[in-house]
Amino acid sequence: MEPFGYRDERLHCEAVAASKLVAAYGTPLYVYSAGAIRGRLSELAGAFATLDPLLAYSVKSNGNLAVLRLVAAAGAGADIVSGGELYRARLAGIPGERIVFSGVGKTVSELAMALREGIYAFNVESAGELEALNELAIALGVRARMALRVNPDVLSPTPHHYTATGHSTTKFGIPFEEARALYRHAGGLPGIDVRGIDVHIGSQILDVAPFQRAVQRVVELVADLRADGHRLEFLDVGGGFGVSYTGEPGLVPRDFADALVPLVRPTGLRIVLEPGRYVSGPAGLLLARVLYVKRMAGKTYVITDAGMNDLLRPSHYASYHRILPEHHDPGRPEVVVDVVGPICESGDFLALDRRMPHPEPGELLAVDTAGAYGFSMASTYNARPRAAEVLVDGAQHHLVRRRETYADLVLPEVELA
Ligand SMILES: Cc1ncc(COP(=O)(O)O)c(C=O)c1O
């Protein structure tokens, strides 16, 4: 089921008209489809069913509690990268034993918090982190279940180099050649319980080949680690599964599974997947209103009430998002425009040189595939309160984060007497 589409020429999310949502909640407005989130989780889980998958949804992509509650209800877990994400995941009812903790810079207090929650695994990214984890676990009288995140030195074809993380010249993971020795060391630490191996090569990858290359390398290492006496239980292949932004085919779970299952199954290991964008990206869009249309130096600017503070991806990663009119009118002439926001930066845009039906002031536009790294990367830059978020489930709609107010903007500030 497609979560968004036109009925009688008007854009709908599931059974609810976008215009109705805007009338109730205003713009800019993030709209998420519960059905799409459930469906995408179950497709992935189904494709990997033979490998007893732990689907650890990547909270960073969209950490709204309502989204996380859907994840929890689907029996999935969470991939977290901070104490704040752990807090969110637990609050939404995701049990500790379904949580994996990734990230290069976990603080001592974050490690302690996760140890107390009894999480499934720490994906350790440095020798220093391993020592800190061991000491804390001893102090707390527990053993930390862990994997090393190995850097497979695989170049992944991500649309922007900021989101490629599997090559040797990034800050991520343990150099492949050093992993075996560090595992040996970890195996001798009393606070450490070596359980798995982890890899994550980047984000928005549409080709299965780099995943295969990375997993192949890791599987070779698994044999060495077993020879060294480690009793491994899981193989975490990370996230990064690509979705369709431009109309190109997204990654199909069945194809992805066909490529990876034959590599993993002989190891007998359980698979952990950390999908973020795959689950939340196509399940969300951002509704904005056109404020003004102006022409300057031969260009047409469509100025909307959503800007880079609401959706950073076009500006930060030069990302492409389809822009859909709320009212689909096939007779409307097309123009080439820049769709820009109100922020005082030339980098504040949602789309550049985009051919689209001529937008009129006052009309609604939808930025497609904005459910991942949309609200979660939003800021209050230019003192703009952050947008509201709505979850649609069939014909029901629920406000799941109210629009921020001006008072919210200054709430944490401490005024000097
Ligand atoms: C360790 C790790 N796992 C999973 C993800 C999720 O990636 P995606 O949203 O592309 O699936 C990321 C994203 O950066 C990550 O760093």
CSV table of N, CA, C and O in Angstrom, one decimal, residues 226-317:
chain,number,residue,atom,x,y,z
A,226,ARG,N,36.1,-17.5,15.8
A,226,ARG,CA,35.7,-18.8,16.4
A,226,ARG,C,36.9,-19.7,16.7
A,226,ARG,O,37.0,-20.4,17.8
A,227,ALA,N,37.9,-19.6,15.8
A,227,ALA,CA,39.1,-20.4,16.0
A,227,ALA,C,39.8,-19.9,17.3
A,227,ALA,O,40.5,-20.7,18.0
A,228,ASP,N,39.6,-18.6,17.6
A,228,ASP,CA,40.2,-18.1,18.8
A,228,ASP,C,39.4,-18.3,20.0
A,228,ASP,O,39.8,-17.9,21.1
A,229,GLY,N,38.3,-19.0,19.9
A,229,GLY,CA,37.5,-19.4,21.1
A,229,GLY,C,36.3,-18.5,21.4
A,229,GLY,O,35.7,-18.7,22.4
A,230,HIS,N,36.1,-17.5,20.6
A,230,HIS,CA,34.9,-16.6,20.9
A,230,HIS,C,33.6,-17.3,20.6
A,230,HIS,O,33.5,-17.9,19.5
A,231,ARG,N,32.7,-17.2,21.5
A,231,ARG,CA,31.3,-17.8,21.2
A,231,ARG,C,30.4,-16.8,20.7
A,231,ARG,O,29.7,-16.1,21.5
A,232,LEU,N,30.4,-16.6,19.4
A,232,LEU,CA,29.6,-15.5,18.8
A,232,LEU,C,28.1,-16.0,18.6
A,232,LEU,O,27.8,-17.1,18.4
A,233,GLU,N,27.2,-15.0,18.7
A,233,GLU,CA,25.8,-15.2,18.6
A,233,GLU,C,25.1,-14.4,17.5
A,233,GLU,O,24.2,-14.9,16.9
A,234,PHE,N,25.7,-13.3,17.2
A,234,PHE,CA,25.0,-12.5,16.2
A,234,PHE,C,26.0,-11.7,15.2
A,234,PHE,O,27.1,-11.5,15.6
A,235,LEU,N,25.4,-11.4,14.1
A,235,LEU,CA,26.2,-10.6,13.1
A,235,LEU,C,25.3,-9.4,12.8
A,235,LEU,O,24.1,-9.6,12.3
A,236,ASP,N,25.8,-8.2,13.1
A,236,ASP,CA,25.0,-7.0,12.9
A,236,ASP,C,25.5,-6.4,11.6
A,236,ASP,O,26.6,-6.0,11.5
A,237,VAL,N,24.6,-6.3,10.6
A,237,VAL,CA,25.0,-5.8,9.3
A,237,VAL,C,24.7,-4.3,9.1
A,237,VAL,O,24.9,-3.7,8.1
A,238,GLY,N,24.3,-3.6,10.3
A,238,GLY,CA,24.1,-2.2,10.3
A,238,GLY,C,22.8,-1.8,9.5
A,238,GLY,O,21.9,-2.6,9.3
A,239,GLY,N,22.7,-0.5,9.1
A,239,GLY,CA,21.6,0.0,8.3
A,239,GLY,C,22.0,0.5,7.0
A,239,GLY,O,23.0,0.0,6.4
A,240,GLY,N,21.3,1.5,6.5
A,240,GLY,CA,21.7,2.1,5.2
A,240,GLY,C,21.0,1.7,4.0
A,240,GLY,O,21.3,2.1,2.9
A,241,PHE,N,19.9,0.9,4.2
A,241,PHE,CA,19.1,0.4,3.1
A,241,PHE,C,18.4,1.5,2.4
A,241,PHE,O,17.6,2.2,3.0
A,242,GLY,N,18.7,1.7,1.1
A,242,GLY,CA,18.2,2.8,0.4
A,242,GLY,C,16.7,2.8,0.0
A,242,GLY,O,16.1,1.8,-0.2
A,243,VAL,N,16.2,4.0,-0.1
A,243,VAL,CA,14.8,4.2,-0.5
A,243,VAL,C,14.7,5.0,-1.8
A,243,VAL,O,15.7,5.6,-2.2
A,244,SER,N,13.5,5.1,-2.4
A,244,SER,CA,13.4,5.9,-3.6
A,244,SER,C,13.1,7.3,-3.3
A,244,SER,O,12.1,7.6,-2.7
A,245,TYR,N,14.0,8.2,-3.7
A,245,TYR,CA,13.7,9.7,-3.6
A,245,TYR,C,13.2,10.3,-4.9
A,245,TYR,O,12.4,11.2,-4.9
A,246,THR,N,13.7,9.7,-6.0
A,246,THR,CA,13.5,10.4,-7.3
A,246,THR,C,12.5,9.6,-8.2
A,246,THR,O,12.2,10.0,-9.3
A,247,GLY,N,12.1,8.4,-7.7
A,247,GLY,CA,11.3,7.5,-8.5
A,247,GLY,C,12.1,6.3,-8.9
A,247,GLY,O,11.6,5.4,-9.5
A,248,GLU,N,13.4,6.4,-8.6
A,248,GLU,CA,14.3,5.2,-8.9
A,248,GLU,C,13.8,4.1,-8.0
A,248,GLU,O,13.3,4.3,-6.9
A,249,PRO,N,14.1,2.8,-8.4
A,249,PRO,CA,13.6,1.7,-7.5
A,249,PRO,C,14.4,1.7,-6.2
A,249,PRO,O,15.6,1.9,-6.2
A,250,GLY,N,13.7,1.6,-5.0
A,250,GLY,CA,14.4,1.5,-3.7
A,250,GLY,C,14.9,0.1,-3.5
A,250,GLY,O,14.7,-0.8,-4.4
A,251,LEU,N,15.6,-0.1,-2.4
A,251,LEU,CA,16.0,-1.5,-2.2
A,251,LEU,C,14.8,-2.4,-1.8
A,251,LEU,O,14.0,-2.0,-1.0
A,252,VAL,N,14.8,-3.6,-2.4
A,252,VAL,CA,13.7,-4.5,-2.1
A,252,VAL,C,14.1,-5.5,-1.1
A,252,VAL,O,15.2,-6.2,-1.3
A,253,PRO,N,13.4,-5.6,0.1
A,253,PRO,CA,13.9,-6.5,1.1
A,253,PRO,C,14.2,-7.9,0.6
A,253,PRO,O,15.2,-8.5,1.0
A,254,ARG,N,13.3,-8.4,-0.3
A,254,ARG,CA,13.5,-9.8,-0.7
A,254,ARG,C,14.8,-9.9,-1.5
A,254,ARG,O,15.6,-10.9,-1.2
A,255,ASP,N,15.2,-9.0,-2.3
A,255,ASP,CA,16.5,-9.0,-3.1
A,255,ASP,C,17.6,-8.9,-2.1
A,255,ASP,O,18.7,-9.6,-2.3
A,256,PHE,N,17.4,-8.0,-1.2
A,256,PHE,CA,18.5,-7.8,-0.2
A,256,PHE,C,18.8,-9.1,0.6
A,256,PHE,O,19.9,-9.5,0.8
A,257,ALA,N,17.7,-9.7,1.0
A,257,ALA,CA,17.8,-11.0,1.8
A,257,ALA,C,18.4,-12.1,0.9
A,257,ALA,O,19.3,-12.8,1.3
A,258,ASP,N,18.0,-12.1,-0.4
A,258,ASP,CA,18.6,-13.1,-1.3
A,258,ASP,C,20.1,-12.9,-1.4
A,258,ASP,O,20.8,-13.9,-1.6
A,259,ALA,N,20.5,-11.7,-1.3
A,259,ALA,CA,22.0,-11.4,-1.4
A,259,ALA,C,22.7,-11.8,-0.1
A,259,ALA,O,23.9,-12.2,-0.2
A,260,LEU,N,22.1,-11.5,1.0
A,260,LEU,CA,22.8,-11.7,2.3
A,260,LEU,C,22.6,-13.0,3.0
A,260,LEU,O,23.6,-13.5,3.6
A,261,VAL,N,21.4,-13.6,2.9
A,261,VAL,CA,21.1,-14.8,3.7
A,261,VAL,C,22.1,-15.9,3.3
A,261,VAL,O,22.7,-16.5,4.3
A,262,PRO,N,22.4,-16.2,2.0
A,262,PRO,CA,23.4,-17.2,1.8
A,262,PRO,C,24.7,-17.0,2.4
A,262,PRO,O,25.5,-18.0,2.6
A,263,LEU,N,25.1,-15.8,2.6
A,263,LEU,CA,26.4,-15.5,3.2
A,263,LEU,C,26.4,-15.7,4.7
A,263,LEU,O,27.3,-16.2,5.3
A,264,VAL,N,25.3,-15.4,5.3
A,264,VAL,CA,25.2,-15.4,6.8
A,264,VAL,C,24.8,-16.8,7.3
A,264,VAL,O,25.2,-17.2,8.4
A,265,ARG,N,23.9,-17.4,6.6
A,265,ARG,CA,23.3,-18.7,7.1
A,265,ARG,C,24.4,-19.7,7.5
A,265,ARG,O,24.2,-20.3,8.6
A,266,PRO,N,25.4,-19.9,6.7
A,266,PRO,CA,26.4,-20.9,7.1
A,266,PRO,C,27.1,-20.6,8.4
A,266,PRO,O,27.6,-21.6,9.0
A,267,THR,N,27.1,-19.4,8.9
A,267,THR,CA,27.7,-19.1,10.1
A,267,THR,C,26.8,-19.5,11.3
A,267,THR,O,27.3,-19.6,12.5
A,268,GLY,N,25.5,-19.7,11.1
A,268,GLY,CA,24.6,-20.0,12.2
A,268,GLY,C,24.3,-18.9,13.1
A,268,GLY,O,23.7,-19.0,14.1
A,269,LEU,N,24.8,-17.7,12.7
A,269,LEU,CA,24.6,-16.5,13.6
A,269,LEU,C,23.2,-15.9,13.3
A,269,LEU,O,22.7,-15.9,12.2
A,270,ARG,N,22.7,-15.3,14.3
A,270,ARG,CA,21.5,-14.5,14.2
A,270,ARG,C,21.9,-13.2,13.5
A,270,ARG,O,22.9,-12.6,13.8
A,271,ILE,N,20.9,-12.6,12.7
A,271,ILE,CA,21.3,-11.4,12.0
A,271,ILE,C,20.6,-10.2,12.8
A,271,ILE,O,19.5,-10.3,13.3
A,272,VAL,N,21.4,-9.1,12.9
A,272,VAL,CA,20.8,-7.9,13.4
A,272,VAL,C,20.8,-6.9,12.3
A,272,VAL,O,21.8,-6.8,11.6
A,273,LEU,N,19.7,-6.2,12.1
A,273,LEU,CA,19.6,-5.2,11.0
A,273,LEU,C,19.3,-3.8,11.7
A,273,LEU,O,18.5,-3.8,12.7
A,274,GLU,N,19.9,-2.8,11.2
A,274,GLU,CA,19.6,-1.5,11.8
A,274,GLU,C,19.0,-0.5,10.8
A,274,GLU,O,19.6,0.6,10.5
A,275,PRO,N,17.8,-0.8,10.3
A,275,PRO,CA,17.2,0.1,9.3
A,275,PRO,C,16.6,1.4,10.0
A,275,PRO,O,16.0,1.3,11.0
A,276,GLY,N,16.9,2.5,9.4
A,276,GLY,CA,16.3,3.7,9.9
A,276,GLY,C,15.4,4.3,8.7
A,276,GLY,O,14.2,4.1,8.7
A,277,ARG,N,16.1,4.9,7.8
A,277,ARG,CA,15.5,5.5,6.6
A,277,ARG,C,14.5,4.5,5.9
A,277,ARG,O,13.4,4.9,5.5
A,278,TYR,N,14.9,3.3,5.8
A,278,TYR,CA,14.1,2.3,5.1
A,278,TYR,C,12.7,2.3,5.7
A,278,TYR,O,11.7,2.2,5.0
A,279,VAL,N,12.6,2.3,7.0
A,279,VAL,CA,11.3,2.2,7.7
A,279,VAL,C,10.6,3.6,7.7
A,279,VAL,O,9.4,3.7,7.4
A,280,SER,N,11.3,4.6,8.1
A,280,SER,CA,10.6,5.9,8.3
A,280,SER,C,10.6,6.9,7.1
A,280,SER,O,9.7,7.7,7.1
A,281,GLY,N,11.6,6.8,6.2
A,281,GLY,CA,11.7,7.8,5.2
A,281,GLY,C,10.4,7.9,4.3
A,281,GLY,O,9.7,8.9,4.3
A,282,PRO,N,10.0,6.8,3.6
A,282,PRO,CA,8.9,6.9,2.7
A,282,PRO,C,7.6,6.9,3.5
A,282,PRO,O,6.5,7.1,2.9
A,283,ALA,N,7.6,6.8,4.8
A,283,ALA,CA,6.4,6.8,5.6
A,283,ALA,C,6.1,8.2,6.1
A,283,ALA,O,5.1,8.4,6.8
A,284,GLY,N,6.8,9.2,5.6
A,284,GLY,CA,6.5,10.6,6.1
A,284,GLY,C,6.7,11.6,5.0
A,284,GLY,O,7.4,11.4,4.0
A,285,LEU,N,5.9,12.7,5.1
A,285,LEU,CA,6.1,13.9,4.2
A,285,LEU,C,6.0,15.1,5.1
A,285,LEU,O,5.5,15.1,6.2
A,286,LEU,N,6.5,16.2,4.5
A,286,LEU,CA,6.4,17.5,5.1
A,286,LEU,C,5.5,18.4,4.3
A,286,LEU,O,5.7,18.6,3.1
A,287,LEU,N,4.5,18.9,5.0
A,287,LEU,CA,3.5,19.8,4.3
A,287,LEU,C,3.9,21.3,4.6
A,287,LEU,O,4.2,21.6,5.8
A,288,ALA,N,3.9,22.1,3.6
A,288,ALA,CA,4.3,23.5,3.7
A,288,ALA,C,3.4,24.3,2.9
A,288,ALA,O,2.8,23.8,1.9
A,289,ARG,N,3.3,25.6,3.3
A,289,ARG,CA,2.4,26.5,2.5
A,289,ARG,C,3.3,27.5,1.7
A,289,ARG,O,4.3,27.9,2.2
A,290,VAL,N,2.8,27.7,0.5
A,290,VAL,CA,3.6,28.7,-0.3
A,290,VAL,C,3.2,30.1,0.2
A,290,VAL,O,2.0,30.5,0.3
A,291,LEU,N,4.2,30.9,0.6
A,291,LEU,CA,3.9,32.2,1.1
A,291,LEU,C,3.9,33.2,-0.1
A,291,LEU,O,3.0,34.0,-0.2
A,292,TYR,N,5.0,33.2,-0.9
A,292,TYR,CA,5.1,34.1,-2.0
A,292,TYR,C,5.8,33.4,-3.2
A,292,TYR,O,6.5,32.4,-3.0
A,293,VAL,N,5.5,34.0,-4.4
A,293,VAL,CA,6.2,33.5,-5.6
A,293,VAL,C,6.8,34.8,-6.2
A,293,VAL,O,6.1,35.8,-6.4
A,294,LYS,N,8.2,34.8,-6.4
A,294,LYS,CA,8.8,36.0,-6.9
A,294,LYS,C,9.8,35.7,-8.0
A,294,LYS,O,10.4,34.6,-8.0
A,295,ARG,N,9.9,36.6,-9.0
A,295,ARG,CA,10.9,36.4,-10.0
A,295,ARG,C,12.0,37.4,-9.9
A,295,ARG,O,11.8,38.6,-9.6
A,296,MET,N,13.2,36.9,-10.0
A,296,MET,CA,14.4,37.7,-9.9
A,296,MET,C,15.5,37.2,-10.9
A,296,MET,O,15.8,36.0,-10.9
A,297,ALA,N,16.1,38.1,-11.6
A,297,ALA,CA,17.2,37.7,-12.6
A,297,ALA,C,16.9,36.5,-13.4
A,297,ALA,O,17.7,35.6,-13.5
A,298,GLY,N,15.7,36.4,-13.9
A,298,GLY,CA,15.3,35.3,-14.7
A,298,GLY,C,14.9,34.0,-14.0
A,298,GLY,O,14.6,33.0,-14.6
A,299,LYS,N,14.9,34.0,-12.6
A,299,LYS,CA,14.6,32.8,-11.9
A,299,LYS,C,13.3,33.0,-11.1
A,299,LYS,O,13.0,34.2,-10.7
A,300,THR,N,12.6,31.9,-10.9
A,300,THR,CA,11.3,32.0,-10.1
A,300,THR,C,11.6,31.3,-8.8
A,300,THR,O,12.1,30.2,-8.7
A,301,TYR,N,11.3,32.1,-7.7
A,301,TYR,CA,11.5,31.5,-6.4
A,301,TYR,C,10.1,31.3,-5.8
A,301,TYR,O,9.3,32.2,-5.7
A,302,VAL,N,9.9,30.1,-5.3
A,302,VAL,CA,8.7,29.7,-4.6
A,302,VAL,C,9.1,29.7,-3.1
A,302,VAL,O,9.9,28.9,-2.7
A,303,ILE,N,8.6,30.7,-2.3
A,303,ILE,CA,9.0,30.8,-0.9
A,303,ILE,C,7.9,30.1,0.0
A,303,ILE,O,6.7,30.5,-0.1
A,304,THR,N,8.4,29.1,0.7
A,304,THR,CA,7.4,28.4,1.5
A,304,THR,C,7.7,28.7,3.0
A,304,THR,O,8.7,29.2,3.4
A,305,ASP,N,6.7,28.3,3.8
A,305,ASP,CA,6.9,28.5,5.3
A,305,ASP,C,7.7,27.4,5.9
A,305,ASP,O,7.8,27.4,7.2
A,306,ALA,N,8.2,26.4,5.2
A,306,ALA,CA,9.2,25.4,5.7
A,306,ALA,C,10.5,25.8,5.1
A,306,ALA,O,10.7,26.1,4.0
A,307,GLY,N,11.5,25.7,6.0
A,307,GLY,CA,12.9,26.0,5.6
A,307,GLY,C,13.9,24.9,6.0
A,307,GLY,O,13.5,23.8,6.5
A,308,MET,N,15.2,25.3,5.9
A,308,MET,CA,16.2,24.3,6.2
A,308,MET,C,16.2,24.0,7.7
A,308,MET,O,16.7,22.9,8.1
A,309,ASN,N,15.6,24.8,8.5
A,309,ASN,CA,15.5,24.4,9.9
A,309,ASN,C,14.5,23.2,10.1
A,309,ASN,O,14.6,22.4,11.0
A,310,ASP,N,13.5,23.2,9.2
A,310,ASP,CA,12.5,22.1,9.3
A,310,ASP,C,13.1,20.8,8.6
A,310,ASP,O,12.9,19.7,9.1
A,311,LEU,N,13.7,21.0,7.4
A,311,LEU,CA,14.2,19.9,6.7
A,311,LEU,C,15.6,20.3,6.2
A,311,LEU,O,15.7,21.0,5.2
A,312,LEU,N,16.6,19.7,6.8
A,312,LEU,CA,18.0,20.1,6.5
A,312,LEU,C,18.6,19.4,5.3
A,312,LEU,O,19.6,19.8,4.8
A,313,ARG,N,18.0,18.3,5.0
A,313,ARG,CA,18.7,17.4,4.0
A,313,ARG,C,19.1,18.0,2.7
A,313,ARG,O,20.2,17.8,2.2
A,314,PRO,N,18.2,18.8,2.0
A,314,PRO,CA,18.6,19.4,0.8
A,314,PRO,C,19.8,20.3,0.9
A,314,PRO,O,20.7,20.2,0.1
A,315,SER,N,19.8,21.0,2.0
A,315,SER,CA,20.9,22.0,2.2
A,315,SER,C,22.2,21.3,2.6
A,315,SER,O,23.3,21.5,2.2
A,316,HIS,N,22.1,20.3,3.5
A,316,HIS,CA,23.2,19.7,4.2
A,316,HIS,C,23.8,18.6,3.3
A,316,HIS,O,25.1,18.4,3.2
A,317,TYR,N,23.0,17.8,2.6
A,317,TYR,CA,23.5,16.7,1.8
A,317,TYR,C,23.2,16.9,0.3
A,317,TYR,O,23.4,15.9,-0.5
